[in-house]
mmCIF file of C-alpha atoms in Angstrom:
data_model
loop_
_atom_site.group_PDB
_atom_site.id
_atom_site.type_symbol
_atom_site.label_atom_id
_atom_site.label_comp_id
_atom_site.label_asym_id
_atom_site.label_seq_id
_atom_site.Cartn_x
_atom_site.Cartn_y
_atom_site.Cartn_z
ATOM 1 C CA MET A 9 -11.599 -20.598 45.479
ATOM 2 C CA ALA A 10 -11.246 -17.864 42.737
ATOM 3 C CA THR A 11 -9.354 -19.105 40.276
ATOM 4 C CA SER A 12 -7.359 -17.501 37.873
ATOM 5 C CA GLN A 13 -7.619 -17.771 33.892
ATOM 6 C CA ALA A 14 -4.754 -17.212 30.922
ATOM 7 C CA PRO A 15 -6.154 -13.871 29.190
ATOM 8 C CA THR A 16 -7.099 -15.212 25.414
ATOM 9 C CA ARG A 17 -6.047 -13.322 22.904
ATOM 10 C CA GLN A 18 -9.122 -11.904 20.507
ATOM 11 C CA ALA A 19 -8.797 -11.521 16.901
ATOM 12 C CA ILE A 20 -8.412 -8.042 15.539
ATOM 13 C CA THR A 21 -12.142 -6.040 14.520
ATOM 14 C CA LEU A 22 -13.445 -4.659 11.691
ATOM 15 C CA LYS A 23 -11.877 -1.058 12.523
ATOM 16 C CA GLY A 24 -8.685 -2.548 13.912
ATOM 17 C CA SER A 25 -7.274 -4.337 10.169
ATOM 18 C CA CYS A 26 -8.703 -1.186 8.358
ATOM 19 C CA SER A 27 -6.315 1.397 10.961
ATOM 20 C CA LEU A 28 -3.689 -1.775 10.017
ATOM 21 C CA VAL A 29 -4.458 -1.609 7.004
ATOM 22 C CA THR A 30 -4.271 2.031 5.883
ATOM 23 C CA GLU A 31 -0.642 2.580 8.276
ATOM 24 C CA PHE A 32 0.798 -0.386 6.170
ATOM 25 C CA PHE A 33 -0.649 1.940 3.367
ATOM 26 C CA LYS A 34 1.259 5.295 4.290
ATOM 27 C CA TYR A 35 4.570 3.565 4.814
ATOM 28 C CA ALA A 36 4.949 1.690 1.703
ATOM 29 C CA ALA A 37 3.902 4.918 -0.265
ATOM 30 C CA ASN A 38 6.447 6.249 1.455
ATOM 31 C CA THR A 39 9.160 3.861 0.673
ATOM 32 C CA ILE A 40 8.389 3.915 -2.713
ATOM 33 C CA LEU A 41 8.594 7.513 -3.108
ATOM 34 C CA PHE A 42 12.058 7.348 -1.788
ATOM 35 C CA GLN A 43 13.263 4.455 -3.425
ATOM 36 C CA ARG A 44 11.731 5.012 -7.118
ATOM 37 C CA GLY A 45 13.723 8.857 -6.243
ATOM 38 C CA VAL A 46 10.552 10.617 -6.709
ATOM 39 C CA TYR A 47 11.349 13.045 -3.770
ATOM 40 C CA PRO A 48 14.652 14.441 -2.714
ATOM 41 C CA SER A 49 16.124 12.086 -0.482
ATOM 42 C CA ASP A 50 16.611 14.518 2.587
ATOM 43 C CA ASP A 51 12.474 15.316 1.902
ATOM 44 C CA PHE A 52 12.477 12.017 3.885
ATOM 45 C CA HIS A 53 13.247 11.657 8.260
ATOM 46 C CA MET A 54 14.380 7.650 9.583
ATOM 47 C CA VAL A 55 11.495 6.605 12.053
ATOM 48 C CA LYS A 56 10.845 3.094 14.102
ATOM 49 C CA LYS A 57 7.989 1.066 12.702
ATOM 50 C CA TYR A 58 7.324 -3.118 12.950
ATOM 51 C CA GLY A 59 10.273 -2.986 14.038
ATOM 52 C CA GLN A 60 13.399 -1.525 11.720
ATOM 53 C CA THR A 61 13.457 1.887 10.146
ATOM 54 C CA VAL A 62 11.727 3.421 7.344
ATOM 55 C CA LEU A 63 11.815 7.191 4.966
ATOM 56 C CA VAL A 64 9.002 8.901 6.434
ATOM 57 C CA THR A 65 8.480 12.036 3.949
ATOM 58 C CA GLN A 66 8.881 15.394 6.116
ATOM 59 C CA ASP A 67 7.381 17.351 3.123
ATOM 60 C CA LEU A 68 4.303 18.801 4.807
ATOM 61 C CA ALA A 69 2.278 18.675 1.945
ATOM 62 C CA LEU A 70 3.008 15.695 1.140
ATOM 63 C CA GLU A 71 2.183 14.304 3.730
ATOM 64 C CA ASN A 72 -0.994 15.894 4.285
ATOM 65 C CA TYR A 73 -1.728 14.734 1.098
ATOM 66 C CA LEU A 74 -0.777 11.303 2.114
ATOM 67 C CA ASP A 75 -3.301 11.757 4.698
ATOM 68 C CA ARG A 76 -6.029 13.023 3.227
ATOM 69 C CA ILE A 77 -6.594 10.301 0.726
ATOM 70 C CA LEU A 78 -6.116 7.841 3.609
ATOM 71 C CA LYS A 79 -8.293 9.042 6.127
ATOM 72 C CA GLN A 80 -10.790 8.287 2.526
ATOM 73 C CA VAL A 81 -9.633 4.603 2.168
ATOM 74 C CA ASN A 82 -10.314 3.922 6.149
ATOM 75 C CA LYS A 83 -13.660 5.424 5.357
ATOM 76 C CA TRP A 84 -13.633 2.481 1.732
ATOM 77 C CA LEU A 85 -11.933 0.160 3.891
ATOM 78 C CA LEU A 86 -14.850 -0.152 6.581
ATOM 79 C CA THR A 87 -17.839 -0.302 3.929
ATOM 80 C CA GLY A 88 -15.931 -2.954 1.948
ATOM 81 C CA ALA A 89 -15.832 -0.278 -1.172
ATOM 82 C CA VAL A 90 -12.138 -0.193 -2.425
ATOM 83 C CA THR A 91 -10.918 -3.956 -3.575
ATOM 84 C CA GLN A 92 -7.218 -2.073 -5.167
ATOM 85 C CA LEU A 93 -4.942 0.871 -4.663
ATOM 86 C CA VAL A 94 -2.523 1.361 -7.624
ATOM 87 C CA LEU A 95 0.560 4.279 -6.885
ATOM 88 C CA ALA A 96 1.687 5.315 -9.835
ATOM 89 C CA ILE A 97 5.239 6.503 -10.686
ATOM 90 C CA ILE A 98 4.683 9.137 -14.359
ATOM 91 C CA SER A 99 7.308 11.010 -15.829
ATOM 92 C CA LYS A 100 7.135 14.741 -14.957
ATOM 93 C CA ASP A 101 7.946 15.850 -18.867
ATOM 94 C CA THR A 102 6.830 12.742 -20.803
ATOM 95 C CA ARG A 103 3.270 12.025 -19.041
ATOM 96 C CA ILE A 104 3.977 8.469 -19.762
ATOM 97 C CA PRO A 105 3.362 6.196 -16.526
ATOM 98 C CA LEU A 106 6.678 4.187 -15.721
ATOM 99 C CA GLU A 107 5.134 1.992 -13.097
ATOM 100 C CA ARG A 108 2.381 0.589 -11.119
ATOM 101 C CA TRP A 109 2.637 -0.160 -8.099
ATOM 102 C CA VAL A 110 -0.299 -2.200 -7.408
ATOM 103 C CA PHE A 111 -2.628 -3.345 -4.324
ATOM 104 C CA ASP A 112 -5.221 -6.077 -4.174
ATOM 105 C CA ILE A 113 -7.366 -5.745 -1.477
ATOM 106 C CA ASN A 114 -9.663 -8.575 -0.613
ATOM 107 C CA VAL A 115 -11.775 -10.013 2.700
ATOM 108 C CA VAL A 116 -11.003 -12.432 4.223
ATOM 109 C CA GLU A 117 -14.687 -15.106 4.081
ATOM 110 C CA PRO A 118 -13.925 -17.792 7.272
ATOM 111 C CA PRO A 119 -13.747 -20.866 6.404
ATOM 112 C CA SER A 120 -17.732 -22.420 4.915
ATOM 113 C CA ASP A 121 -16.812 -26.364 5.508
ATOM 114 C CA SER A 122 -16.474 -25.949 9.777
ATOM 115 C CA THR A 123 -18.382 -24.224 11.815
ATOM 116 C CA GLU A 124 -14.728 -23.433 14.358
ATOM 117 C CA PRO A 125 -13.654 -19.972 13.322
ATOM 118 C CA PRO A 126 -9.356 -19.606 13.071
ATOM 119 C CA PRO A 127 -7.683 -18.937 15.286
ATOM 120 C CA PRO A 128 -6.314 -14.903 15.704
ATOM 121 C CA LYS A 129 -4.018 -14.654 13.792
ATOM 122 C CA PRO A 130 -0.889 -12.867 16.512
ATOM 123 C CA GLU A 131 -0.019 -9.383 15.675
ATOM 124 C CA SER A 132 3.349 -10.248 15.551
ATOM 125 C CA GLU A 133 3.218 -12.092 12.634
ATOM 126 C CA ILE A 134 1.382 -9.511 10.841
ATOM 127 C CA GLN A 135 4.108 -7.211 11.282
ATOM 128 C CA ALA A 136 6.187 -9.611 10.275
ATOM 129 C CA GLU A 137 4.884 -9.870 7.567
ATOM 130 C CA ILE A 138 3.990 -6.346 6.613
ATOM 131 C CA ARG A 139 8.585 -5.963 7.165
ATOM 132 C CA SER A 140 8.765 -8.828 4.589
ATOM 133 C CA ILE A 141 6.902 -6.314 1.917
ATOM 134 C CA LEU A 142 8.162 -3.125 2.680
ATOM 135 C CA LYS A 143 12.021 -4.806 2.561
ATOM 136 C CA GLN A 144 10.785 -5.781 -0.744
ATOM 137 C CA ILE A 145 10.308 -3.141 -1.687
ATOM 138 C CA VAL A 146 13.559 -1.492 -0.522
ATOM 139 C CA SER A 147 15.118 -3.871 -2.906
ATOM 140 C CA THR A 148 13.819 -3.875 -6.230
ATOM 141 C CA VAL A 149 15.993 -0.852 -6.703
ATOM 142 C CA THR A 150 17.917 -4.268 -7.855
ATOM 143 C CA PHE A 151 16.196 -5.239 -10.633
ATOM 144 C CA LEU A 152 13.567 -1.978 -11.983
ATOM 145 C CA PRO A 153 14.646 -0.238 -14.604
ATOM 146 C CA ILE A 154 17.266 3.679 -13.465
ATOM 147 C CA ILE A 155 14.941 6.474 -13.446
ATOM 148 C CA ASP A 156 16.299 8.965 -14.786
ATOM 149 C CA ASP A 157 14.086 11.776 -15.763
ATOM 150 C CA PRO A 158 11.625 14.298 -13.232
ATOM 151 C CA THR A 159 8.842 12.224 -11.894
ATOM 152 C CA VAL A 160 5.940 12.600 -10.443
ATOM 153 C CA PHE A 161 2.809 10.102 -8.714
ATOM 154 C CA ASN A 162 -0.522 9.534 -8.510
ATOM 155 C CA ILE A 163 -2.590 7.288 -6.849
ATOM 156 C CA LEU A 164 -5.821 5.503 -7.742
ATOM 157 C CA ALA A 165 -8.433 3.008 -5.856
ATOM 158 C CA TYR A 166 -10.456 1.280 -7.187
ATOM 159 C CA THR A 167 -13.857 0.973 -5.587
ATOM 160 C CA LYS A 168 -17.203 -0.583 -6.131
ATOM 161 C CA ASP A 169 -19.641 0.863 -7.506
ATOM 162 C CA SER A 170 -21.807 1.581 -4.207
ATOM 163 C CA ALA A 171 -18.577 3.936 -2.854
ATOM 164 C CA ASP A 172 -19.399 7.411 -1.380
ATOM 165 C CA ILE A 173 -16.687 9.156 -3.338
ATOM 166 C CA PRO A 174 -16.420 12.652 -2.447
ATOM 167 C CA ALA A 175 -16.860 14.630 -5.891
ATOM 168 C CA ASP A 176 -13.833 17.088 -4.923
ATOM 169 C CA GLU A 177 -11.120 15.295 -3.882
ATOM 170 C CA TRP A 178 -11.665 11.930 -5.687
ATOM 171 C CA VAL A 179 -12.460 12.317 -9.820
ATOM 172 C CA ASP A 180 -12.203 9.123 -12.729
ATOM 173 C CA THR A 181 -8.829 9.461 -14.187
ATOM 174 C CA ASP A 182 -6.721 7.444 -16.949
ATOM 175 C CA PRO A 183 -6.098 3.656 -15.173
ATOM 176 C CA LEU A 184 -1.835 4.738 -15.758
ATOM 177 C CA ALA A 185 -1.487 1.740 -17.468
ATOM 178 C CA ILE A 186 1.562 -0.070 -19.301
ATOM 179 C CA GLU A 187 1.151 -0.970 -22.556
ATOM 180 C CA ALA A 188 1.309 -4.833 -22.380
ATOM 181 C CA SER A 189 4.188 -5.336 -24.698
ATOM 182 C CA LYS A 190 6.491 -3.050 -23.211
ATOM 183 C CA SER A 191 5.367 -4.663 -19.492
ATOM 184 C CA GLN A 192 7.161 -6.284 -17.073
ATOM 185 C CA GLN A 193 5.826 -7.947 -13.790
ATOM 186 C CA VAL A 194 7.010 -9.266 -10.363
ATOM 187 C CA LYS A 195 4.293 -10.336 -7.896
ATOM 188 C CA LEU A 196 5.406 -8.824 -4.683
ATOM 189 C CA ARG A 197 4.614 -10.796 -1.146
ATOM 190 C CA ASN A 198 1.208 -10.044 1.146
ATOM 191 C CA PHE A 199 0.354 -9.691 4.241
ATOM 192 C CA SER A 200 -3.314 -11.335 5.971
ATOM 193 C CA THR A 201 -4.927 -10.359 9.539
ATOM 194 C CA ASP A 202 -7.917 -11.707 10.811
ATOM 195 C CA VAL A 203 -9.968 -9.414 8.392
ATOM 196 C CA HIS A 204 -8.133 -8.518 5.000
ATOM 197 C CA ARG A 205 -5.705 -9.614 2.792
ATOM 198 C CA ILE A 206 -3.532 -7.918 1.062
ATOM 199 C CA GLU A 207 -1.661 -8.881 -2.359
ATOM 200 C CA ALA A 208 1.063 -6.431 -4.130
ATOM 201 C CA MET A 209 3.167 -6.035 -7.373
ATOM 202 C CA VAL A 210 4.714 -4.131 -9.369
ATOM 203 C CA ALA A 211 4.170 -3.168 -12.681
ATOM 204 C CA TYR A 212 7.198 -1.637 -14.741
ATOM 205 C CA ARG A 213 8.159 -0.598 -18.301
ATOM 206 C CA TYR A 214 10.637 -2.330 -19.948
ATOM 207 C CA GLU A 215 11.578 -1.221 -23.085
ATOM 208 C CA GLY A 216 14.952 -3.535 -23.829
#
């Protein structure tokens, strides 16, 4: 007699986790650029993602730029070569860094004291964690200093020495750090998959 067995949910694969993390960076970057006024609000439109409404750029040049960057980030994630991504907001006129949105990328290590792997993390739980981070990015406008000057942004990737870096698109650059005496930091929420853990924070210039 045939017996039916409840389907078991598989752990998210490396490839699946890399896609989730890359997609998160896309929406996080768009949210930051909108909330901090780096691009006009008219350049964004609303889409449904993670069970909520998020804003995504309609500026074709910006969309293509982010897509190129994220394609490379996904490759680095697959090889474990990228350890941190930073979105820096800079004064267009003075080139002074005003904010650094930092995303640390860690590989989840299995527990060494047990041979039993942890149960796979439900995707609904991962999406809920991502929702919390995006909502927190939106709420930061309540305490971040108002930016009156025109701004530009730069995305920095911190990679291991072994990383394969396309010379035509990525160059060594200034870390765009904010002087410690003028920097305030706020730790944001994090999210994790079965493979990666992403920890977020924002550092901002405060000369009060």
